[in-house]
Each structure stands twice: as C-alpha cells, then as structure tokens.
PDB file of C-alpha atoms in Angstrom:
ATOM      1  CA  VAL A  77     119.540  80.728  -1.162  1.00 51.00           C
ATOM      2  CA  CYS A  78     119.946  78.703   1.880  1.00 52.00           C
ATOM      3  CA  ARG A  79     120.182  80.488   5.208  1.00 58.00           C
ATOM      4  CA  LEU A  80     122.851  78.287   6.712  1.00 52.00           C
ATOM      5  CA  SER A  81     122.432  79.874  10.164  1.00 54.00           C
ATOM      6  CA  VAL A  82     119.141  78.105  10.235  1.00 57.00           C
ATOM      7  CA  LYS A  83     120.480  74.788   8.905  1.00 64.00           C
ATOM      8  CA  PHE A  84     123.876  74.906  10.703  1.00 71.00           C
ATOM      9  CA  GLY A  85     125.283  77.158  13.302  1.00 78.00           C
ATOM     10  CA  ALA A  86     123.487  80.065  14.998  1.00 87.00           C
ATOM     11  CA  THR A  87     121.621  83.232  14.287  1.00 88.00           C
ATOM     12  CA  LEU A  88     122.920  86.540  15.669  1.00 91.00           C
ATOM     13  CA  LYS A  89     120.362  86.378  18.382  1.00 93.00           C
ATOM     14  CA  THR A  90     121.358  82.907  19.345  1.00 92.00           C
ATOM     15  CA  SER A  91     125.019  83.854  19.112  1.00 92.00           C
ATOM     16  CA  ARG A  92     124.579  86.583  21.716  1.00 93.00           C
ATOM     17  CA  LEU A  93     122.835  84.121  24.009  1.00 94.00           C
ATOM     18  CA  LEU A  94     125.718  81.661  23.544  1.00 93.00           C
ATOM     19  CA  LEU A  95     128.260  84.417  24.307  1.00 93.00           C
ATOM     20  CA  GLU A  96     126.369  85.419  27.479  1.00 93.00           C
ATOM     21  CA  ARG A  97     126.243  81.798  28.604  1.00 93.00           C
ATOM     22  CA  ALA A  98     129.970  81.349  27.848  1.00 91.00           C
ATOM     23  CA  LYS A  99     130.609  84.332  30.102  1.00 91.00           C
ATOM     24  CA  GLU A 100     128.591  82.864  32.858  1.00 93.00           C
ATOM     25  CA  LEU A 101     130.659  79.660  32.643  1.00 93.00           C
ATOM     26  CA  ASP A 102     133.867  81.665  32.391  1.00 91.00           C
ATOM     27  CA  LEU A 103     134.700  80.172  28.941  1.00 89.00           C
ATOM     28  CA  ALA A 104     137.003  81.900  26.508  1.00 86.00           C
ATOM     29  CA  ILE A 105     135.548  82.374  23.004  1.00 86.00           C
ATOM     30  CA  VAL A 106     138.441  82.508  20.612  1.00 86.00           C
ATOM     31  CA  GLY A 107     136.730  83.055  17.294  1.00 85.00           C
ATOM     32  CA  VAL A 108     133.908  82.819  14.829  1.00 86.00           C
ATOM     33  CA  SER A 109     133.405  80.500  11.878  1.00 86.00           C
ATOM     34  CA  PHE A 110     131.068  80.682   8.913  1.00 83.00           C
ATOM     35  CA  HIS A 111     130.260  78.797   5.749  1.00 80.00           C
ATOM     36  CA  VAL A 112     128.144  80.368   3.013  1.00 80.00           C
ATOM     37  CA  GLY A 113     127.677  77.171   1.139  1.00 78.00           C
ATOM     38  CA  SER A 114     129.848  75.192  -1.259  1.00 80.00           C
ATOM     39  CA  GLY A 115     128.117  76.400  -4.401  1.00 82.00           C
ATOM     40  CA  CYS A 116     127.850  80.075  -3.389  1.00 83.00           C
ATOM     41  CA  THR A 117     128.948  82.455  -6.242  1.00 85.00           C
ATOM     42  CA  ASP A 118     127.398  85.612  -4.981  1.00 86.00           C
ATOM     43  CA  PRO A 119     130.087  87.903  -3.378  1.00 88.00           C
ATOM     44  CA  GLU A 120     127.354  89.729  -1.416  1.00 89.00           C
ATOM     45  CA  THR A 121     126.738  86.538   0.555  1.00 85.00           C
ATOM     46  CA  PHE A 122     130.376  86.649   1.767  1.00 86.00           C
ATOM     47  CA  VAL A 123     130.055  90.347   2.608  1.00 89.00           C
ATOM     48  CA  GLN A 124     126.944  89.618   4.717  1.00 88.00           C
ATOM     49  CA  ALA A 125     128.687  86.624   6.404  1.00 87.00           C
ATOM     50  CA  ILE A 126     131.750  88.702   7.332  1.00 90.00           C
ATOM     51  CA  SER A 127     129.461  91.575   8.513  1.00 92.00           C
ATOM     52  CA  ASP A 128     127.570  89.107  10.730  1.00 91.00           C
ATOM     53  CA  ALA A 129     130.859  87.692  12.024  1.00 90.00           C
ATOM     54  CA  ARG A 130     131.989  91.283  12.862  1.00 93.00           C
ATOM     55  CA  CYS A 131     128.721  91.736  14.766  1.00 93.00           C
ATOM     56  CA  VAL A 132     129.498  88.607  16.828  1.00 92.00           C
ATOM     57  CA  PHE A 133     133.070  89.834  17.483  1.00 90.00           C
ATOM     58  CA  ASP A 134     131.568  93.147  18.734  1.00 93.00           C
ATOM     59  CA  MET A 135     129.113  91.325  21.034  1.00 92.00           C
ATOM     60  CA  GLY A 136     131.978  89.310  22.406  1.00 90.00           C
ATOM     61  CA  ALA A 137     134.009  92.448  23.088  1.00 90.00           C
ATOM     62  CA  GLU A 138     130.951  93.926  24.839  1.00 89.00           C
ATOM     63  CA  LEU A 139     130.749  90.852  27.061  1.00 87.00           C
ATOM     64  CA  ALA A 140     134.619  90.879  27.712  1.00 76.00           C
ATOM     65  CA  SER A 141     135.165  87.787  25.588  1.00 74.00           C
ATOM     66  CA  ILE A 142     138.043  88.275  23.200  1.00 72.00           C
ATOM     67  CA  CYS A 143     137.524  86.931  19.682  1.00 76.00           C
ATOM     68  CA  THR A 144     140.650  86.804  17.586  1.00 82.00           C
ATOM     69  CA  CYS A 145     140.040  84.296  14.908  1.00 87.00           C
ATOM     70  CA  LEU A 146     137.651  84.344  11.836  1.00 85.00           C
ATOM     71  CA  ILE A 147     137.458  81.086   9.999  1.00 84.00           C
ATOM     72  CA  LEU A 148     135.929  81.260   6.513  1.00 74.00           C
TER      73      LEU A 148
END
C-alpha cells in the first residue's frame, strides 16, 4: 500500500497548515481532492480517504474557509 499523501498531496497536519496560511492570505479554499491509486481495489482505502477529506472540510470550517467540492 502506498501512502499517496506522502508521495503526492499533503498529510492532515500539513493540510491544516495550508488552510491556516490560506486564511492569512485571504484565499478561498473551495474543495479537497484525493487519489487512492489507480490499482486500488480495497474499499476501506476509499473510506479512509473520504474520512480524511471530511477532516479537512471540518478544519476549513473551523478556520472560516468554506469547502464545497470533493474531487475523487
């Protein structure tokens, strides 16, 4: 299993830092995107990715950034 947040994208901790920086710069964050890997056949991987995306949405709401789009 490849943790794509390490290879591509950002971990949850880094996502929070990015959201905080976006707030400082008065940037609007409109959504979250994730990719579990082309050959992924384990449904639990998708469940975890969606759960992590929800966590980022919640962090955005806490920081007054409105996330409205989830790209699979």
